Coordinates of C-alpha atoms in Angstrom, one line a residue:
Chain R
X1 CA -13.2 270.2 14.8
X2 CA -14.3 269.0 11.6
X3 CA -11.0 267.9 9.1
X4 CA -10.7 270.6 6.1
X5 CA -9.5 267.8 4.0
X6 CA -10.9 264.1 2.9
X7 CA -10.3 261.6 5.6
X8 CA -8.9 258.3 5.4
X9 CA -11.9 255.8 4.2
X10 CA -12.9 253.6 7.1
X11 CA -12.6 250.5 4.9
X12 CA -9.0 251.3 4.1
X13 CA -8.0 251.5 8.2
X14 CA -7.0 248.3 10.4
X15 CA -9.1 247.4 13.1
X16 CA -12.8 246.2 13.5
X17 CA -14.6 248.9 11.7
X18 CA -12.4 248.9 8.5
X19 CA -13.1 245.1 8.2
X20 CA -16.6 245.6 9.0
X21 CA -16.8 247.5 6.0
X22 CA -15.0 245.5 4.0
X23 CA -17.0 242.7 4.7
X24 CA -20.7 244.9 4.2
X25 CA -19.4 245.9 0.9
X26 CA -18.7 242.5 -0.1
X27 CA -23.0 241.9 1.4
X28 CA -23.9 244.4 -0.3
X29 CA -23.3 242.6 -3.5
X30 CA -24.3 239.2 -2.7
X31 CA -27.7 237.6 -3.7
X32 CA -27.7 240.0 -6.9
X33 CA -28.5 237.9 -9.8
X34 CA -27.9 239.9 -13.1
X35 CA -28.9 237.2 -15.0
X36 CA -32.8 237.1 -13.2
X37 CA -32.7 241.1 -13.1
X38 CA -32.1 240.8 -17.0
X39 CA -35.2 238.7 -17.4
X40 CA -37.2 241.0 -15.7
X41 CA -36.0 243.8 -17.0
X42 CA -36.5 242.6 -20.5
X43 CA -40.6 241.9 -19.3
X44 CA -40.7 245.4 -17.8
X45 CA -39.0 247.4 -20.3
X46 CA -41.0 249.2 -22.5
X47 CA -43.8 249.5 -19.7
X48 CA -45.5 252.5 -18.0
X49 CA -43.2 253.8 -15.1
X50 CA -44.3 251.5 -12.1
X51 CA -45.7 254.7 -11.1
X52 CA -48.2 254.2 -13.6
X53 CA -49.3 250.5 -11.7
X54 CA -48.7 251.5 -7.8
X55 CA -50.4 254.7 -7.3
X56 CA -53.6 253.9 -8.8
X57 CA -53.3 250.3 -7.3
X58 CA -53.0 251.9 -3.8
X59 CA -56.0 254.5 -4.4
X60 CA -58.1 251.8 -5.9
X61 CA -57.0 249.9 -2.9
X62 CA -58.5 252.5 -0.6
X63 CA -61.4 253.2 -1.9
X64 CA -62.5 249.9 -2.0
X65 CA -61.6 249.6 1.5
X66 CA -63.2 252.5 2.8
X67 CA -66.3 251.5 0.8
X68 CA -66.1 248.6 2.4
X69 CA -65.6 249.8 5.8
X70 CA -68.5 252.7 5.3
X71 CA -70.5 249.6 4.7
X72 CA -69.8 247.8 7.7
X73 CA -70.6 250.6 9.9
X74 CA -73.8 251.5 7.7
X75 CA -74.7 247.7 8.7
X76 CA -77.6 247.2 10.5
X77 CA -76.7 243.5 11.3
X78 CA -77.1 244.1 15.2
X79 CA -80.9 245.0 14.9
X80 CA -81.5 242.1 12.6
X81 CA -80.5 239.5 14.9
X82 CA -79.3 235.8 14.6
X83 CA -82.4 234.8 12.8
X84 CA -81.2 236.7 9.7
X85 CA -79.7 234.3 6.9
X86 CA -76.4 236.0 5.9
X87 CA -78.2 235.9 2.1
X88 CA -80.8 238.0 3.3
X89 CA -79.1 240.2 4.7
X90 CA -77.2 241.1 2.2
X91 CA -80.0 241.5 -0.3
X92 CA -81.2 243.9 2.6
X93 CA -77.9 246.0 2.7
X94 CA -78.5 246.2 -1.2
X95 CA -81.4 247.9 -0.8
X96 CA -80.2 249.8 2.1
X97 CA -77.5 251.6 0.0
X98 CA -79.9 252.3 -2.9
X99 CA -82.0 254.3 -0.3
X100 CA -79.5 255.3 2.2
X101 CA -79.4 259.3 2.8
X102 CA -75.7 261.0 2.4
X103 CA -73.6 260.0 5.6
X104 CA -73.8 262.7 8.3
X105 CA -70.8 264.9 9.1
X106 CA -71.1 263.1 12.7
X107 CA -71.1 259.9 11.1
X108 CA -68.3 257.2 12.6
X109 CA -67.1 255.7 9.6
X110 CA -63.5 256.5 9.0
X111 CA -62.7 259.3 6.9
X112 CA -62.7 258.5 3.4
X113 CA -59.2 258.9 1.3
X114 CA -60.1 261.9 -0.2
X115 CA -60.2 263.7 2.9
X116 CA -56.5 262.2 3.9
X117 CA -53.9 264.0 5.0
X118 CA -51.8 265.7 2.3
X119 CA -49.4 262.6 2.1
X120 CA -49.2 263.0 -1.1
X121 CA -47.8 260.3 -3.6
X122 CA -45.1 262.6 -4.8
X123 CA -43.7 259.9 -7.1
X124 CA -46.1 261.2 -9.6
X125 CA -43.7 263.3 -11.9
X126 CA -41.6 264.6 -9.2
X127 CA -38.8 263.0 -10.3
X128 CA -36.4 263.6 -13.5
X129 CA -38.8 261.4 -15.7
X130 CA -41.8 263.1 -15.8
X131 CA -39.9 266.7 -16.6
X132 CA -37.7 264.4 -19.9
X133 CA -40.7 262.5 -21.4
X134 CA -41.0 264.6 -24.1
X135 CA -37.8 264.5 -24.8
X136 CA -37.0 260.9 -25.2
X137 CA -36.5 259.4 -28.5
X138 CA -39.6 257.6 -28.8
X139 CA -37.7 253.9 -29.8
X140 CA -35.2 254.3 -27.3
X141 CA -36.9 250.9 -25.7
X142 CA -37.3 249.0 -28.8
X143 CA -34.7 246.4 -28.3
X144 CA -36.3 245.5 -25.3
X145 CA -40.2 246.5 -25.9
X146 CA -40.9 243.2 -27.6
X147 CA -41.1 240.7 -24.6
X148 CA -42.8 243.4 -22.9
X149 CA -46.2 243.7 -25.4
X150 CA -46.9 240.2 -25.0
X151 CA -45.9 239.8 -21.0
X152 CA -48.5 242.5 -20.4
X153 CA -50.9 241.8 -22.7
X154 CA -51.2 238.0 -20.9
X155 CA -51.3 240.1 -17.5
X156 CA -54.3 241.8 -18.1
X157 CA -56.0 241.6 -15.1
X158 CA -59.9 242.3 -13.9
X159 CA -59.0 244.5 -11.2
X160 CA -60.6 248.4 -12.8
X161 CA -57.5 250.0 -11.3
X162 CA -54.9 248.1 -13.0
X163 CA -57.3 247.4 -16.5
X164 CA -57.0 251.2 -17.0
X165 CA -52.9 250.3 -17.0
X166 CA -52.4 247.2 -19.1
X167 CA -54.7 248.3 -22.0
X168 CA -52.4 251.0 -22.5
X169 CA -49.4 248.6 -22.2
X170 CA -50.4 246.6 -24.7
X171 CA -51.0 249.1 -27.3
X172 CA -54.6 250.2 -26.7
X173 CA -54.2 253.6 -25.4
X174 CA -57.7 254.6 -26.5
X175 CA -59.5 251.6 -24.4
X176 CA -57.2 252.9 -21.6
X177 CA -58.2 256.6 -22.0
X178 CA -61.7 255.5 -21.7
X179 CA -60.9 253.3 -18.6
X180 CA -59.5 256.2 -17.1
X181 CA -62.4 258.5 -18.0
X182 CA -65.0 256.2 -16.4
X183 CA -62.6 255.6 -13.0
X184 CA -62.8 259.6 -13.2
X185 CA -66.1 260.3 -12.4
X186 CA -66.4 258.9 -8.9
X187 CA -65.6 261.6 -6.1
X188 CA -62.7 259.5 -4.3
X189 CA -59.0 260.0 -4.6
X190 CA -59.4 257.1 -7.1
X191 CA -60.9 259.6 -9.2
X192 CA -57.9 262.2 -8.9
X193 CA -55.7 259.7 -9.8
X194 CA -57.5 258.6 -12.9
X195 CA -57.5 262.5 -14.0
X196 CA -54.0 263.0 -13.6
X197 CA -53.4 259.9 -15.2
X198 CA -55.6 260.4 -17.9
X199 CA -54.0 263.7 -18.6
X200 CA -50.6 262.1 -18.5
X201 CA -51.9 259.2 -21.0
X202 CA -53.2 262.2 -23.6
X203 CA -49.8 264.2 -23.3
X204 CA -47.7 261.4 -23.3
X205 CA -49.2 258.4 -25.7
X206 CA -52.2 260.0 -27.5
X207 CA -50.1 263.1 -27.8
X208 CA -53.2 265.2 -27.5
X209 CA -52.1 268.1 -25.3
X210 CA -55.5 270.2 -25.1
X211 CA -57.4 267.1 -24.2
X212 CA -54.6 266.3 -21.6
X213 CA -55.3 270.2 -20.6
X214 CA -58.4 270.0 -20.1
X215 CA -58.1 266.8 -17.8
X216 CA -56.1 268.8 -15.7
X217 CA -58.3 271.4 -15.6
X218 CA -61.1 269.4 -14.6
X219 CA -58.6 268.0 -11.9
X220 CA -58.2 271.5 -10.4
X221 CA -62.1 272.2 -10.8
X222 CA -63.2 269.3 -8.8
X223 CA -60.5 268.7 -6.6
X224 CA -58.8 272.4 -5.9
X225 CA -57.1 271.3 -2.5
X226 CA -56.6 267.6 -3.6
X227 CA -54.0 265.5 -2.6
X228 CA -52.5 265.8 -6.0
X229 CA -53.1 269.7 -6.9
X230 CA -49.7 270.7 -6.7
X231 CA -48.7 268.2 -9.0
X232 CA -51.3 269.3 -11.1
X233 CA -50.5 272.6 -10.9
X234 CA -47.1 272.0 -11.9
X235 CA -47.9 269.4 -14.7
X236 CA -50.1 272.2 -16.2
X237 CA -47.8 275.0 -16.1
X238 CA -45.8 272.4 -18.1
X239 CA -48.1 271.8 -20.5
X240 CA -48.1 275.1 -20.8
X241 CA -44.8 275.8 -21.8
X242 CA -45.1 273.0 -24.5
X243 CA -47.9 274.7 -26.3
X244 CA -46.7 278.0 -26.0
X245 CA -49.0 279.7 -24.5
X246 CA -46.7 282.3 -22.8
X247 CA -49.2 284.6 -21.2
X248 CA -51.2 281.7 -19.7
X249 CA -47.6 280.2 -18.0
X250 CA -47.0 283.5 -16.6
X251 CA -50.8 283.6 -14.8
X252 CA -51.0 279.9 -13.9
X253 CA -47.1 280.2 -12.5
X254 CA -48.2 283.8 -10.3
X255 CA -50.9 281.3 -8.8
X256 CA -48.8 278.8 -8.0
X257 CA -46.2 280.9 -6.3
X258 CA -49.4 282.4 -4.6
X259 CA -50.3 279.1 -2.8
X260 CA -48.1 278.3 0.4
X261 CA -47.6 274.7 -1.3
X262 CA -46.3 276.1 -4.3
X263 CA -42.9 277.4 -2.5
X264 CA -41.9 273.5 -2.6
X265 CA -41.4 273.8 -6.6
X266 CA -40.8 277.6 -6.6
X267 CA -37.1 276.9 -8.3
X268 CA -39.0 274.7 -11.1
X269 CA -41.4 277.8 -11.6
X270 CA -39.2 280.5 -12.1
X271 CA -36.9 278.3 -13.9
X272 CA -39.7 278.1 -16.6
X273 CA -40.9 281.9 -16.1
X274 CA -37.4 282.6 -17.1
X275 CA -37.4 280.0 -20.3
X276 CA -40.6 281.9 -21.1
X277 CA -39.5 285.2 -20.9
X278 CA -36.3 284.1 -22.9
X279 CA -37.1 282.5 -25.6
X280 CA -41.3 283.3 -26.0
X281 CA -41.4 286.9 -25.0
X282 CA -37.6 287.8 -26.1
X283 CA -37.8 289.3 -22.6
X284 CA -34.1 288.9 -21.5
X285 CA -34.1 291.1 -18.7
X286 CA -37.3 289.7 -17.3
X287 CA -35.7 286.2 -17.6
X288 CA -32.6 287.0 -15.9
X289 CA -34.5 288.3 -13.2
X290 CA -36.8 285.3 -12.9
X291 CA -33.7 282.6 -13.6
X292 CA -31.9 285.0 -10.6
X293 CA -34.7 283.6 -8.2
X294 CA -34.1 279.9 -9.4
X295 CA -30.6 280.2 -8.9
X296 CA -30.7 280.0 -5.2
X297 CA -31.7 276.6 -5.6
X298 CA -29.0 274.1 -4.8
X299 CA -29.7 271.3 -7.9
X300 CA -29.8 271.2 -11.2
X301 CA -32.2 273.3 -11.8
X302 CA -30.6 275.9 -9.6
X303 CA -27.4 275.4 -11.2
X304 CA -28.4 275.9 -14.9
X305 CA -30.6 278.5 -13.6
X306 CA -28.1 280.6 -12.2
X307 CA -25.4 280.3 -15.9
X308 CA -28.7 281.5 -17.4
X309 CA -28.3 284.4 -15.2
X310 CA -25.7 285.3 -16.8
X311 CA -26.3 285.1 -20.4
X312 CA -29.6 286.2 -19.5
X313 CA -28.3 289.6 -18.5
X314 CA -25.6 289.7 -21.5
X315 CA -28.3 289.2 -23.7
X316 CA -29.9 292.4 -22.0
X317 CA -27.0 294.5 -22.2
X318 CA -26.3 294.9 -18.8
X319 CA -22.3 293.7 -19.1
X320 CA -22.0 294.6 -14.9
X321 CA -24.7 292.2 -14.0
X322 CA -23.7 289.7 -16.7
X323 CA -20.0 290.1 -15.2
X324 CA -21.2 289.4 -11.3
X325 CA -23.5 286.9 -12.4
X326 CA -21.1 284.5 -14.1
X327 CA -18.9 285.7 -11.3
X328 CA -21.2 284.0 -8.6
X329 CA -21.5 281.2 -11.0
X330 CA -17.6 280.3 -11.3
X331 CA -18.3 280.2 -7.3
X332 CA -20.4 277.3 -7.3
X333 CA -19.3 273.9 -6.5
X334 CA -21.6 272.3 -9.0
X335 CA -21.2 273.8 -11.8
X336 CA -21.8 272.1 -14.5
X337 CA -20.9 275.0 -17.2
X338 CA -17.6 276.2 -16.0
X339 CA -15.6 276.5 -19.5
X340 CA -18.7 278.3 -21.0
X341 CA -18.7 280.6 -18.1
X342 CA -15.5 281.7 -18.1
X343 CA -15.2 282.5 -22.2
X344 CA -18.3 284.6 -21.5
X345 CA -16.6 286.1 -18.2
X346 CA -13.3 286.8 -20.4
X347 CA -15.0 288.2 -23.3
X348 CA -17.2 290.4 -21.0
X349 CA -14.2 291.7 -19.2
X350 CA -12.0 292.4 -22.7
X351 CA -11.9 295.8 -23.3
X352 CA -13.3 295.7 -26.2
X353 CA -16.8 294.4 -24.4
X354 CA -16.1 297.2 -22.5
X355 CA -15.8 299.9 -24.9
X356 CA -19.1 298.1 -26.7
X357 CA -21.2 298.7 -23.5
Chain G
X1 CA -37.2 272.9 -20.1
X2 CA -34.7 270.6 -18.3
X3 CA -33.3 267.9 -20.7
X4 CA -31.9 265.0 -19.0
X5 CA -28.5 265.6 -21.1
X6 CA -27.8 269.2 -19.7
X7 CA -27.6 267.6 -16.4
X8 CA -24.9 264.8 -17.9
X9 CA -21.9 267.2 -17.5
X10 CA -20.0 265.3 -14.7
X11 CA -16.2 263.7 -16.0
X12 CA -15.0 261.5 -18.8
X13 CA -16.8 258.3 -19.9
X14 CA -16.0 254.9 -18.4
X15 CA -17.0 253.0 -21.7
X16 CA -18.0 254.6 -25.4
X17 CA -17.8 252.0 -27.3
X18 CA -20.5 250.1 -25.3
X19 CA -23.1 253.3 -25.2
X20 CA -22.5 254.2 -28.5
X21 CA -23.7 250.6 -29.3
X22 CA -26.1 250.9 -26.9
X23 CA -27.6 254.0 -28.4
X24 CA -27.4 252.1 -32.1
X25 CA -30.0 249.5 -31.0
X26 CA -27.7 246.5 -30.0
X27 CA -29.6 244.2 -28.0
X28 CA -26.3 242.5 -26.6
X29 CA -24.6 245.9 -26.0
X30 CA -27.8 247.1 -23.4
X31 CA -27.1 243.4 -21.9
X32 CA -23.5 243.4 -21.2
X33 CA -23.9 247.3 -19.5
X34 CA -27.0 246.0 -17.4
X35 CA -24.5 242.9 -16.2
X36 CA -21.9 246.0 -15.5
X37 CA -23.5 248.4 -13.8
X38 CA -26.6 246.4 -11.9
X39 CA -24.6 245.3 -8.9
X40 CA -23.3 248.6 -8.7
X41 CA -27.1 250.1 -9.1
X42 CA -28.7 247.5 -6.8
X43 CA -25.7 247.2 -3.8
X44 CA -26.4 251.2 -3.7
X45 CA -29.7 251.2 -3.3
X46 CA -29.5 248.5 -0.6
X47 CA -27.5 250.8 1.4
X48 CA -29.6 253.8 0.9
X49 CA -32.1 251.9 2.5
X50 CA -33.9 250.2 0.0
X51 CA -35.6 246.9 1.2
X52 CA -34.6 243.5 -0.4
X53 CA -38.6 243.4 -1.5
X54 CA -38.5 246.6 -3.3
X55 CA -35.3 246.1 -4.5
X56 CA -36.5 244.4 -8.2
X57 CA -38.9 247.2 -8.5
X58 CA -36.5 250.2 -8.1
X59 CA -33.6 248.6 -10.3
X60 CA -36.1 248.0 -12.9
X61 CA -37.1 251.4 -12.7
X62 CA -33.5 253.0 -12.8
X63 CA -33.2 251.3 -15.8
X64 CA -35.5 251.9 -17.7
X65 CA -34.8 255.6 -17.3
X66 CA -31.3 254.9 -17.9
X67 CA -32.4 253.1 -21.3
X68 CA -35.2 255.8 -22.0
X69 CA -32.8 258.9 -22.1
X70 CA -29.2 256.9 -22.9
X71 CA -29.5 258.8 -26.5
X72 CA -29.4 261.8 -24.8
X73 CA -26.1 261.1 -22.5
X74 CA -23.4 263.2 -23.3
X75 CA -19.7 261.6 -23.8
X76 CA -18.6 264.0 -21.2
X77 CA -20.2 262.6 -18.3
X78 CA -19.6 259.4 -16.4
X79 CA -22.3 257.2 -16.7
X80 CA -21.9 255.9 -13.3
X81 CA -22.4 259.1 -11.6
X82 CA -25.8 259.8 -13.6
X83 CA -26.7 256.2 -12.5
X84 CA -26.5 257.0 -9.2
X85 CA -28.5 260.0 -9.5
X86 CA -31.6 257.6 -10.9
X87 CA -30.6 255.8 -8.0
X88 CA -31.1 258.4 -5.6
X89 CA -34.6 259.1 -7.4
X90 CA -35.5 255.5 -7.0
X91 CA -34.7 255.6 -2.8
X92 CA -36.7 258.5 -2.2
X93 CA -39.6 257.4 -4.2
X94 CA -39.3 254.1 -2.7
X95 CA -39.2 255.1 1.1
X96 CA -42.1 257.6 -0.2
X97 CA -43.9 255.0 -0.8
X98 CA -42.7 252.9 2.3
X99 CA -44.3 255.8 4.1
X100 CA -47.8 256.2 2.2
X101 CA -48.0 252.1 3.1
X102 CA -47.3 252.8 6.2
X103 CA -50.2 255.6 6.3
X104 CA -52.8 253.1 4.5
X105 CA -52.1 250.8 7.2
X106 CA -52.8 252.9 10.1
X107 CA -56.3 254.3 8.1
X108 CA -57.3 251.1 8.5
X109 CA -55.9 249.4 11.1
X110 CA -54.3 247.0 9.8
X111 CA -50.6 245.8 11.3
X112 CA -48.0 248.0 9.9
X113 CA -45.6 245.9 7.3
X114 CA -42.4 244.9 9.1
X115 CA -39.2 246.1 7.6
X116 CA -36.9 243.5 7.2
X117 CA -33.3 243.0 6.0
X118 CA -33.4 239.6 5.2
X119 CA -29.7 239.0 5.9
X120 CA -29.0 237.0 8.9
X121 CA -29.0 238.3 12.3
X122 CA -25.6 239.7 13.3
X123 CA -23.6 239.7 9.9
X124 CA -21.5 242.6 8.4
X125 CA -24.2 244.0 6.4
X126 CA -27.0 244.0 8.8
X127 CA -24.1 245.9 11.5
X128 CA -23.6 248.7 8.8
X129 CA -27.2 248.6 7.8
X130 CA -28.6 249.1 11.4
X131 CA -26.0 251.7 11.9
X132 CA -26.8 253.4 8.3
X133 CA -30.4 253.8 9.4
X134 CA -29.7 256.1 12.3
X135 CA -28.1 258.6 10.0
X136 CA -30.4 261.4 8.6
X137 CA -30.6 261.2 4.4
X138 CA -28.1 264.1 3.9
X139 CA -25.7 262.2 5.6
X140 CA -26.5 258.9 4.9
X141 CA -25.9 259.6 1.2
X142 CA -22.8 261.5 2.0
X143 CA -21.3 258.4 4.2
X144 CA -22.6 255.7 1.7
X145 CA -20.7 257.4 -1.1
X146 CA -17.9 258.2 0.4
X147 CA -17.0 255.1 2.7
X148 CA -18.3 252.4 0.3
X149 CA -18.9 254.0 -3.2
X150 CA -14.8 255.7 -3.0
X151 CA -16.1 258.9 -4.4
X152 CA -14.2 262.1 -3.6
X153 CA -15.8 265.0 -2.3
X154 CA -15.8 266.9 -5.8
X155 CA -17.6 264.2 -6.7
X156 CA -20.1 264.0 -3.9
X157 CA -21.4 267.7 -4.1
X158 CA -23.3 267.5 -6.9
X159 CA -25.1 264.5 -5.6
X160 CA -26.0 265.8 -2.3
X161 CA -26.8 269.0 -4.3
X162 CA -24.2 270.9 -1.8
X163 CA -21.0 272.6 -1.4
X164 CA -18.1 270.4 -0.7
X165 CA -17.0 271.8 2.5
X166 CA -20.6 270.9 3.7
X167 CA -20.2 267.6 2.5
X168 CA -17.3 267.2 4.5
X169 CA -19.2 268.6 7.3
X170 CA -21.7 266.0 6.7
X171 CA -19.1 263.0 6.4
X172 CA -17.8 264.1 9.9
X173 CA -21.2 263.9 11.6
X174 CA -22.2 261.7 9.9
X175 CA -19.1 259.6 11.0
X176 CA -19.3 259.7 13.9
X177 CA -23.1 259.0 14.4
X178 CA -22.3 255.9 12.7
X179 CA -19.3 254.9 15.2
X180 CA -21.8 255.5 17.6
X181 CA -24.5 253.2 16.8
X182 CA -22.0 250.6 16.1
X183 CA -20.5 251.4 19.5
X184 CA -17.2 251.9 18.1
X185 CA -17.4 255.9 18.6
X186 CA -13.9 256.2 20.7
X187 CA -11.8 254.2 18.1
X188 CA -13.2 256.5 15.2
X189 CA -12.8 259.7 17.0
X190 CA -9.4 258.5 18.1

């Protein structure tokens, strides 16, 4: 039977578990040095989101490696024999890859990244970051972007991957977008990254949202089942939304919700249908029915999804809907607008917002 | 479009004076929060299952978000429930990329990392730890916040994005897989 009501906590009981806790919690804490975490936070702040470092670290990582394992297996090594100076045969292999023909599909060499499973590196924007950059104040990291500049400008490494990175940490977000560009033209997942990257670097530092556009449309041209499309996808309907261009949201969002993968964001997507047909088209019923079909998630975005039912539908006229919407809402246990709700739920039940309707 | 502040609706603020300074640029206000609130951001993301190696990486990256959108923090909400939000992003993203490692590895056939705890064999925290990792996420988070962050259940839902009755659903399961793997399950149940 499972207790209606909080329990007592195990660290507050007697006995070997409650002190178990106890002592965990104490752990827990030790080793922390806030004075070392200061430090580095004081060299990171400012930065790209690690993000930024780690996923095209790993890709790079694997391309190089499958490059290098493709020519391993490529190596003719056993028909040269001992005799073969390990000089020589590398000046060989050179001019074997200049001439060798496209790998057959039978070939044994392991499967290059590109065609890996959809593991996707969801970090890339699916978390609250991506979704706020636009909104935060641009010098909210100036007390601490000082350090930063000339940590990362002495970091600048030779690896291409990370290059791309630190030229746009230390100011140079033009070298960078060029970086980018040039890591985008080989066919690896290297080269997805680099586009989605690119497009991020254009929206985000060059603020140059058709040129970050059109990265992402190259993106879904060259790579339309990529490991990264849905993120794509979503980035683009974002975009979208920032430039205004309602009737393009509404067709890049139907396509989304089209594609089985898309369900995994659907909330997000009607959430912004409904901010489309709200405050673009001054569509209210149309977003009340879209922010209706957000509402079922359970987040945030579920949460103000389903309030915005409500008003929504007031804004429409419909005071019954409006009514059993903010009704459903006042039901929630998160949420986050319930004084708001209820002076729209009193005023909608007053007979005078009666009589009006 | 979602703005971190819409989200920031939770209960009163543990400490205006500090974020309004904060928000003003001063250099030793951002300090003295970071010495506050990084043990609590770092012993939390220990117990979700954060790795001692990662563990720079993901506190560094909850706060720069928490300094990127602290402007936009409303005085209504508790900072320390929106920290452990950024928290919560920081885990997932951290056992995501535990798990694409993991996958490189395999590709190429290479030994898979070994996790390790780096606390010694058989002390409090590696008990609770070994325990904490046979839980599933939802009740992981539920248990962690709960047991050893001393939040109520009101306060819980939001986190685990459910109702509260689930969450105390999830706290009882939860409970007693944990009393399980630390072979305590009769004095729990008891």
């Amino acid at each position: 039977m499972i207790p209606p009501v909080s329990p007592p906590r195990l660290a507050n009981t007697e006995g070997p578990v409650g002190k178990l806790c106890r002592d965990a919690a104490v752990e827990y804490r030790m080793g922390l040095d806030a004075e070392q975490a200061w430090r580095q936070q004081r060299a990171r702040a400012g930065s790209l989101p690690r993000r930024f470092v780690l996923v095209p670290s790993l890709a790079f990582c694997a391309a190089a490696a499958a490059s290098l394992l493709v020519g391993h297996f490529r190596d003719p090594a056993p028909n040269l024999g001992a005799q073969v100076e390990p000089e020589a045969r590398s000046v060989l292999r050179r001019g074997e890859a200049k001439t060798a023909p496209p790998a057959s599909p039978t070939s044994i060499a392991p499967k290059a990244p590109t065609e890996a499973p959809r593991k996707r590196p969801s970090v890339l924007g699916t978390g609250d970051a991506p979704r706020a950059l636009a909104v935060a104040p641009p010098n909210t990291l100036a007390p601490l972007a000082q350090p930063l500049a000339e940590d990362s400008t002495a970091k600048a490494t030779t690896e291409p991957a990370l290059d791309c990175l630190s030229f746009a940490r230390a100011g140079d977000a033009t070298r960078s977008e060029s970086c980018f560009e040039a890591q985008s033209k080989s066919g690896s997942l290297a080269a997805e990254v680099a586009l989605y990257e690119l497009a991020r670097l254009r929206r985000d530092m060059l603020g140059r949202p058709l040129a970050a556009l059109s990265a992402l449309d190259e993106y879904l041209r060259r790579f339309p089942g990529g490991s990264l499309s849905l993120e794509v996808r979503f980035s683009r309907l974002e975009l979208l939304v920032k430039m205004g261009r309602a009737s393009e949201v509404l067709q890049a969002s139907d396509e989304l919700l089209a594609l089985p993968s898309g369900q995994e964001r659907a909330a997000e997507v009607h959430f912004l249908r409904g901010n489309v047909y709200a405050h673009s088209l001054a569509s209210p019923a149309e977003a009340a029915r879209e922010y209706a079909l957000a509402s079922s998630s359970p987040g945030r975005v579920g949460d103000e999804a389903a309030f915005l039912t409500g008003i929504s539908f007031e804004k429409a006229g419909d005071t019954e809907q409006a009514r059993a919407a903010f009704d459903r809402y006042l039901k929630r246990s998160s949420a986050q607008h319930l004084a708001e709700a209820k002076a729209h739920l009193n005023a909608l039940s007053s007979p005078a917002a009666g009589e009006g309707h | 479009m979602l703005a971190p502040a819409s989200g920031l609706t939770l209960s009163a603020a543990p400490n205006e004076g500090l974020l309004a300074r904060c928000v003003s640029g001063d250099q030793a206000a951002w300090r003295d929060l970071h010495r506050v609130y990084y043990p609590i951001a770092a012993a939390f993301l220990r117990k979700l299952g954060v790795r001692d190696n990662e563990l720079d990486d993901a506190t560094q990256e909850v706060f720069v978000q928490l300094f990127r959108y602290l402007p936009t923090f409303r005085g209504d909400a508790q900072l320390k429930t929106w920290l452990y939000k950024l928290c919560l992003t920081q885990a997932r993203r951290a056992r995501r990329f535990r798990a694409l490692a993991r996958t490189m590895h395999r590709w190429f056939g290479a030994e898979e990392p070994v996790a390790h705890l780096e606390v010694s064999e058989g002390t409090a925290r590696e008990l609770v730890q070994r325990a904490l990792d046979r839980l599933n996420d939802g009740e992981r988070l539920v248990l962690v916040l709960y047991e050893f962050e001393g939040l109520s259940g009101e306060e819980i839902a939001p986190l685990a994005g459910c109702p509260v009755a689930t969450v105390w659903r999830r706290l009882h399961y939860a409970r007693q897989r944990f009393s399980d793997a630390l072979g305590v399950g009769e004095e729990l149940r008891s």
